[in-house]
Short mmCIF file of C-alpha atoms in Angstrom, two decimals:
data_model
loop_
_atom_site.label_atom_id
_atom_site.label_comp_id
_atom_site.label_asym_id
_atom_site.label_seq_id
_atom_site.Cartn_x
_atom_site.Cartn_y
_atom_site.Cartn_z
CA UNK A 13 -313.37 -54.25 -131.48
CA UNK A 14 -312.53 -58.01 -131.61
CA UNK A 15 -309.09 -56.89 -131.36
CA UNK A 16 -309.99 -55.20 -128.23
CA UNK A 17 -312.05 -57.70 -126.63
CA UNK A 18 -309.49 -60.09 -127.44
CA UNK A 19 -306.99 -57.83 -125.99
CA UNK A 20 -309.69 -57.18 -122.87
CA UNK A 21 -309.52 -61.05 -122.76
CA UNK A 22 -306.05 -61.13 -123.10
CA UNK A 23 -305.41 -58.50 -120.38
CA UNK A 24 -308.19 -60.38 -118.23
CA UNK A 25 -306.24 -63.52 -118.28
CA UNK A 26 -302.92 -62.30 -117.99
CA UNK A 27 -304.42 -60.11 -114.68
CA UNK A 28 -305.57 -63.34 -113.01
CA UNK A 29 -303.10 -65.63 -113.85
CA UNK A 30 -300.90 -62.26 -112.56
CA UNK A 31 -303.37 -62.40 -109.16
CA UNK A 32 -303.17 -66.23 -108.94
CA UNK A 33 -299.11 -65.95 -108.98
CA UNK A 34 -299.58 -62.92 -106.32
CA UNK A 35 -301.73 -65.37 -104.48
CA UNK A 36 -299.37 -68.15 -104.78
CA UNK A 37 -296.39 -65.77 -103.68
CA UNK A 38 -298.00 -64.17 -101.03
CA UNK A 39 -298.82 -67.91 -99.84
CA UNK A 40 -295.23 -68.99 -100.04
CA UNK A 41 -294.52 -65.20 -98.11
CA UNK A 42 -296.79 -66.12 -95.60
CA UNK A 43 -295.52 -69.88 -95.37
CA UNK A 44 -292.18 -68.36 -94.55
CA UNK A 45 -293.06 -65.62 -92.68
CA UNK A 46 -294.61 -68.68 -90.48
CA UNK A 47 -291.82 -70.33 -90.56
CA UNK A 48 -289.49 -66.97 -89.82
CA UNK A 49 -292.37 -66.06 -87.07
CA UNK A 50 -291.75 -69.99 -85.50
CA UNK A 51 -288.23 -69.78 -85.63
CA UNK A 52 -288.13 -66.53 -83.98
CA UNK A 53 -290.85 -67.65 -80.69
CA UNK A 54 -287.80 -70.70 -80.62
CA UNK A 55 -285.68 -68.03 -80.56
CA UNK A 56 -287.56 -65.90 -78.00
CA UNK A 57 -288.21 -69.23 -75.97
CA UNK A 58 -284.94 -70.02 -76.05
CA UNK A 59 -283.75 -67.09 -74.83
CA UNK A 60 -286.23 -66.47 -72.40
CA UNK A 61 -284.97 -69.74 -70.93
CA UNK A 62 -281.84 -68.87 -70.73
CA UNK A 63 -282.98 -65.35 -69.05
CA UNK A 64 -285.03 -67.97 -66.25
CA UNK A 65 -281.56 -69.84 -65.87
CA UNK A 66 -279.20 -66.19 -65.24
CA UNK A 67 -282.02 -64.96 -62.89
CA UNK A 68 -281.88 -68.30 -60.73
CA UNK A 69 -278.07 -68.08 -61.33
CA UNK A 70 -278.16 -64.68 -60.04
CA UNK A 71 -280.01 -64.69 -57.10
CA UNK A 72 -278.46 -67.82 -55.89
CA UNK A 73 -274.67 -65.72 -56.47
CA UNK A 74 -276.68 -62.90 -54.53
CA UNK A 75 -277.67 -65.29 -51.63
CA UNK A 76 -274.02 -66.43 -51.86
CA UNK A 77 -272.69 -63.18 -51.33
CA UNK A 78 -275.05 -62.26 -48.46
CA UNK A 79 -273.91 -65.10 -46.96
CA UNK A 80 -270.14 -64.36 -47.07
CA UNK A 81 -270.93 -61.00 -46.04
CA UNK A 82 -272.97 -62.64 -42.82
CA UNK A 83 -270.00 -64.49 -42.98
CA UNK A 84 -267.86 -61.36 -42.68
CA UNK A 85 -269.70 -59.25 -40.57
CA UNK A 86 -269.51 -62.95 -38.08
CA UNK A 87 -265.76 -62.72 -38.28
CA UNK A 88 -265.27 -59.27 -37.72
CA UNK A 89 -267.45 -59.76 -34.39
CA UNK A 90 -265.84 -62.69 -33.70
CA UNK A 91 -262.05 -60.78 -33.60
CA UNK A 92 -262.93 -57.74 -32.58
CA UNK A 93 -264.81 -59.54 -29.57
CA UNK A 94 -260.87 -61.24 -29.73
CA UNK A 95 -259.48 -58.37 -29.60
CA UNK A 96 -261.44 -56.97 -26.74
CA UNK A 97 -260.73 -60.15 -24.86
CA UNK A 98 -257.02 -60.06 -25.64
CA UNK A 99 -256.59 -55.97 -24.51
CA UNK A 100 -258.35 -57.39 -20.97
CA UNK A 101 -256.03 -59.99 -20.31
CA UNK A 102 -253.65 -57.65 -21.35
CA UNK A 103 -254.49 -55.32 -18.75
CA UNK A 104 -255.25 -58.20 -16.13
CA UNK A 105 -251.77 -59.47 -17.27
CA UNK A 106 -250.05 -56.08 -16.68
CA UNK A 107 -252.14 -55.41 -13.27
CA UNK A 108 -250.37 -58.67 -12.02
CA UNK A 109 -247.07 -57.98 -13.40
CA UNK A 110 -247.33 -54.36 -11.82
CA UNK A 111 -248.66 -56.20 -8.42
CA UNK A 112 -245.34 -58.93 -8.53
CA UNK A 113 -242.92 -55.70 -9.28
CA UNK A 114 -244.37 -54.36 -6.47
CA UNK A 115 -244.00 -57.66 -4.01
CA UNK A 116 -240.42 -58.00 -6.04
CA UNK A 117 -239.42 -54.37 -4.62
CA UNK A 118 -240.97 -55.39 -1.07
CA UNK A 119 -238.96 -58.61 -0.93
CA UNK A 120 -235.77 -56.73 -2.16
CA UNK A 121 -236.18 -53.83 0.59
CA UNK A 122 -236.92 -57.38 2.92
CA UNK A 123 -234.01 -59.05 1.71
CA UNK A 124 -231.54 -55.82 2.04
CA UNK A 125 -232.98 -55.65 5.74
CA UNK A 126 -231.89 -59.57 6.53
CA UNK A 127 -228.89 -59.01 4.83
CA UNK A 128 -228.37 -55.81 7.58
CA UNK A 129 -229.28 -57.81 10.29
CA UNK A 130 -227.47 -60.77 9.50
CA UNK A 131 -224.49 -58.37 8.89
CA UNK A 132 -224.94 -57.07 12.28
CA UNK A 133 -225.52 -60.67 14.13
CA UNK A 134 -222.40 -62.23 12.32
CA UNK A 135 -220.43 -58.55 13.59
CA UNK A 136 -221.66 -59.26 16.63
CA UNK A 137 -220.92 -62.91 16.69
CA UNK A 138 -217.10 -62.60 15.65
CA UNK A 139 -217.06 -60.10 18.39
CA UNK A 140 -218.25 -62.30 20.84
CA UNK A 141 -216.00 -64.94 19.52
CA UNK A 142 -212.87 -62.09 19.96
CA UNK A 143 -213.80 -61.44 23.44
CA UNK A 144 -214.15 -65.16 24.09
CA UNK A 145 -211.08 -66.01 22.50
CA UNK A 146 -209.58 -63.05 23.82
CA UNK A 147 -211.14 -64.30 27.58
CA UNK A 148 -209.91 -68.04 27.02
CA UNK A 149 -206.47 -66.53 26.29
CA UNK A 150 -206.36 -64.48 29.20
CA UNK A 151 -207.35 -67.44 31.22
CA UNK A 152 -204.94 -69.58 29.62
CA UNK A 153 -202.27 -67.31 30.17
CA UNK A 154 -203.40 -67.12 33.66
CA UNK A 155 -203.09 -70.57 33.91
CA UNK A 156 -199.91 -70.73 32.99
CA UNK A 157 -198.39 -67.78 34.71
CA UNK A 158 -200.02 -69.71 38.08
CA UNK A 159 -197.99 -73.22 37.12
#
């Protein structure tokens, strides 16, 4: 029985010194689980700032591009309000070129008519410088058939 209460002793001891070392080693697991668990929240904190900083980041690139679409949607008013304005003066420009053609064609049919009548007058002043010719010749001759 000694042998067995000596072993019971034995086995008693060796059980808590085994239970103080699982103490001691779930102690250290727990010190570095800590440590693990701290060095993860860094982690997750450091991450989570860094999610903060691409969400500001990313609504201020969002803003950006609603602007250069305002931006966009401005300039496309702006030339196809151009646009419209050119096609008008356009069409006020041809109006008035079609309105000068017009006046060009009245002045030509204007100008052929001078040009007629002046044709005419200048026939009908080299006739009556013929006949006067013709008059001061019969006169002269006149003349001299009298001396």
């Amino acid at each position: 029985m000694e042998i067995t209460a000596s072993h019971n002793t034995f086995v008693q001891m060796f059980n808590l010194e085994l239970n103080k070392k699982n103490i001691h080693d779930v102690e250290m697991t727990k010190d570095n689980y800590k440590h693990v668990l701290a060095n993860e929240n860094k982690k997750t904190k450091t991450l989570q700032e860094e999610l903060k900083r691409v969400d500001l980041e990313n609504k201020d690139l969002k803003r950006q591009i609603q602007s250069y679409k305002l931006e966009i949607d401005n300039n496309k008013m702006d030339y196809t309000n151009l646009i419209f304005a050119l096609r008008n003066e356009l069409k006020s420009e041809t109006n008035r070129l079609n309105v000068l053609n017009e006046r060009n064609k009245e002045l030509d049919n204007i100008i052929k008519n001078q040009k007629a009548h002046l044709e005419k007058v200048q026939a009908n002043i080299e006739n009556e410088i013929r006949k006067r010719k013709n008059v001061e010749r019969k006169i002269y001759f006149r003349w001299n058939q009298k001396i």
